[in-house]
């Protein structure tokens, strides 16, 4: 069983049964190669704000999050974006971290592959994630217009990542969210990706397919 989350924090995706959602990795399906449309190598001196926007603020963001998002917690060094969570009093919150988004700068949909290389922190209370929200809420507010979690790791479940989709029909409030998980060493570098087809989304870690969603 997994550890209990910190008091007052959300445990919506903590899976206490290690068998729930677990799969044996299998090689990815092969297909036609695509052309690169957008990339970010973080090879400058700072986050390029013509390509990214910083999220500023606290208040929980609907997840009972305890940190305040601050630009000062994200630095670029030697081709790596480093986001640091700190235990500190800041603007009414007890912790700080950083969040960046491509909203207003770039967007992707069916027909695209999105891939991010990352290494993650571990520890109770952490919740690193790489995720996608719609540019426009064409079908209504969350979750009706959808959310795609390319990768998220929950501090109460050690060395495991999740790939999840939320919609009006499939979401954690109804306990119907569509997800799968993969046991890996999250503190090592891995490539996390989705391939978004017209009628299907596929999740990969280091080229290994571990989850598929077909509405």
C-alpha positions as a printed Julia matrix, in Angstrom:
215×3 Matrix{Float64}:
   0.0    0.0     0.0
   1.14   3.56   -0.62
   1.93   6.14    2.03
  -0.84   8.49    3.07
  -0.63  11.97    1.53
   0.15  15.0     3.62
  -2.76  16.35    5.64
  -4.96  18.61    3.54
  -3.51  17.53    0.19
  -5.23  15.66   -2.6
  -4.81  11.92   -3.1
  -7.08  11.68   -6.11
  -4.68   9.68   -8.26
  -2.73   7.83   -5.57
  -3.15   4.13   -6.3
  -2.74   2.1    -3.11
  -3.05  -1.21   -4.95
   0.12  -1.63   -7.05
  -1.76  -3.96   -9.41
  -4.29  -1.29  -10.38
  -3.44   0.13  -13.78
  -0.1   -1.67  -14.0
   0.98  -3.19  -17.31
   3.94  -5.03  -18.76
   5.75  -2.71  -21.2
   5.78  -3.74  -24.83
   7.61  -2.37  -27.86
   5.93   0.59  -29.59
   4.12   0.2   -32.85
   6.12   1.44  -35.8
   4.77   4.03  -38.18
   5.72   6.7   -40.64
   8.12   9.3   -39.36
   7.05  12.91  -39.01
   8.79  16.25  -39.34
   9.78  18.39  -36.37
   7.45  21.37  -35.97
   8.6   22.85  -32.66
  11.39  22.16  -30.18
  12.87  23.66  -27.03
  16.38  22.7   -25.99
  16.76  25.32  -23.21
  20.13  26.3   -24.64
  19.91  29.98  -23.66
  20.57  31.75  -20.39
  16.96  31.87  -19.2
  13.46  30.7   -20.06
  12.49  32.22  -23.42
   9.3   34.15  -22.66
   8.49  34.48  -26.36
   7.81  30.72  -26.22
   6.73  30.17  -22.62
   4.65  31.97  -20.03
   5.14  31.69  -16.29
   2.24  30.91  -13.99
   2.26  33.15  -10.91
   0.17  32.56   -7.83
  -1.03  30.2    -5.12
  -4.37  29.21   -3.68
  -4.47  25.52   -4.52
  -5.39  25.58   -8.25
  -8.29  23.2    -7.57
  -5.93  20.5    -6.26
  -5.29  21.75   -2.72
  -1.73  22.57   -3.81
   0.28  24.25   -1.09
   2.92  26.02   -3.15
   3.12  29.49   -4.65
   4.27  29.42   -8.27
   7.12  31.87   -8.76
   9.33  32.64  -11.74
  12.39  32.67   -9.5
  12.08  28.9    -8.99
  12.85  28.13  -12.66
  16.36  28.55  -14.06
  18.12  27.39  -17.21
  21.59  25.91  -16.77
  23.71  23.95  -19.28
  20.78  23.1   -21.54
  18.47  22.03  -18.72
  15.4   23.72  -17.25
  15.59  23.28  -13.48
  12.41  23.76  -11.46
  13.1   23.79   -7.73
  10.5   23.37   -5.0
  11.47  25.16   -1.79
  10.16  24.99    1.74
   9.74  28.69    2.5
   7.1   31.21    3.52
   6.11  33.24    0.46
   2.98  35.29   -0.2
   0.82  33.3     2.17
   2.05  29.85    1.17
   4.59  27.6     2.89
   6.24  26.31   -0.27
   7.3   27.66   -3.67
   7.77  26.06   -7.06
   7.38  27.01  -10.73
   5.04  26.25  -13.62
   5.5   27.21  -17.27
   3.06  26.89  -20.15
   3.03  27.25  -23.93
  -0.51  28.66  -23.82
  -0.73  31.57  -26.24
   2.54  30.57  -27.92
   2.01  27.11  -29.47
  -0.62  24.41  -29.63
  -0.93  20.83  -30.84
  -3.71  18.37  -31.58
  -4.5   15.18  -33.49
  -1.7   14.27  -35.89
   1.06  15.38  -33.52
   3.56  13.65  -31.27
   4.62  15.54  -28.15
   7.77  14.37  -26.37
   9.54  15.71  -23.28
  12.76  14.49  -21.68
  12.77  14.92  -17.91
  13.94  13.62  -14.55
  11.68  14.0   -11.54
  11.9   14.63   -7.82
  10.62  12.1    -5.31
   9.13  12.55   -1.88
   5.87  12.91   -0.06
   3.94  15.95   -1.21
   5.52  16.21   -4.68
   3.43  16.0    -7.86
   5.54  16.72  -10.96
   3.56  16.64  -14.19
   3.73  17.32  -17.92
   0.21  17.92  -19.16
  -2.0   19.53  -21.78
  -5.18  21.6   -21.57
  -7.32  22.94  -24.41
  -6.69  26.37  -25.88
 -10.45  26.97  -25.93
 -13.04  25.38  -23.66
 -15.24  24.49  -26.6
 -17.22  21.9   -24.63
 -17.36  23.74  -21.32
 -15.15  24.11  -18.27
 -12.91  21.36  -16.93
 -13.15  18.46  -17.4
 -15.62  18.7   -20.3
 -13.11  20.14  -22.78
 -10.49  17.59  -21.78
  -7.07  17.19  -20.22
  -4.18  14.97  -21.32
  -1.55  14.11  -18.71
   1.51  13.04  -20.67
   3.23  12.17  -17.41
   2.59  12.69  -13.74
   4.26  11.17  -10.7
   2.75  11.26   -7.22
   4.93  11.44   -4.14
   2.92   8.81   -2.26
   3.57   6.23   -5.01
   7.31   5.75   -5.39
   8.95   5.17   -8.78
   5.78   5.11  -10.86
   4.46   7.41  -13.58
   0.9    7.77  -14.87
  -0.59   8.62  -18.23
  -4.16   9.85  -17.9
  -6.96  11.49  -19.85
  -9.86  13.43  -18.3
 -13.1   14.3   -20.09
 -16.69  14.97  -19.11
 -17.38  11.24  -19.26
 -14.02  10.02  -17.96
 -12.73  11.84  -14.87
 -11.67  11.21  -11.29
 -14.83  12.8    -9.86
 -16.78   9.9   -11.36
 -13.9    7.46  -10.77
 -13.91   6.79  -14.5
 -10.66   8.48  -15.54
  -8.73   6.54  -18.17
  -5.15   5.96  -17.03
  -2.34   3.5   -16.86
   0.92   3.44  -14.94
   4.48   2.27  -15.42
   7.09   1.44  -12.78
  10.37   3.22  -13.57
  13.14   5.01  -11.74
  11.71   8.52  -11.98
  14.89  10.21  -10.7
  16.67   9.1   -13.9
  16.3   10.81  -17.29
  13.45   9.45  -19.4
  11.58  10.53  -22.53
   7.82  10.86  -22.03
   5.62  11.11  -25.11
   2.13  10.89  -26.53
   1.09  10.21  -30.1
  -2.27  11.82  -30.8
  -4.25  10.24  -33.62
  -7.73  11.13  -34.86
  -9.38   8.43  -32.73
  -6.63   7.37  -30.35
  -3.93   8.65  -27.99
  -0.88   6.56  -27.15
   1.52   7.06  -24.23
   5.22   6.11  -24.34
   8.19   6.11  -21.96
  11.56   5.78  -23.7
   9.78   4.5   -26.8
   7.82   1.83  -24.9
   4.04   1.96  -25.31
   2.28   1.65  -21.96
  -1.18   3.18  -22.37
  -3.78   3.72  -25.1
  -7.03   5.68  -25.01
  -9.69   5.29  -27.7
 -12.96   7.12  -26.9
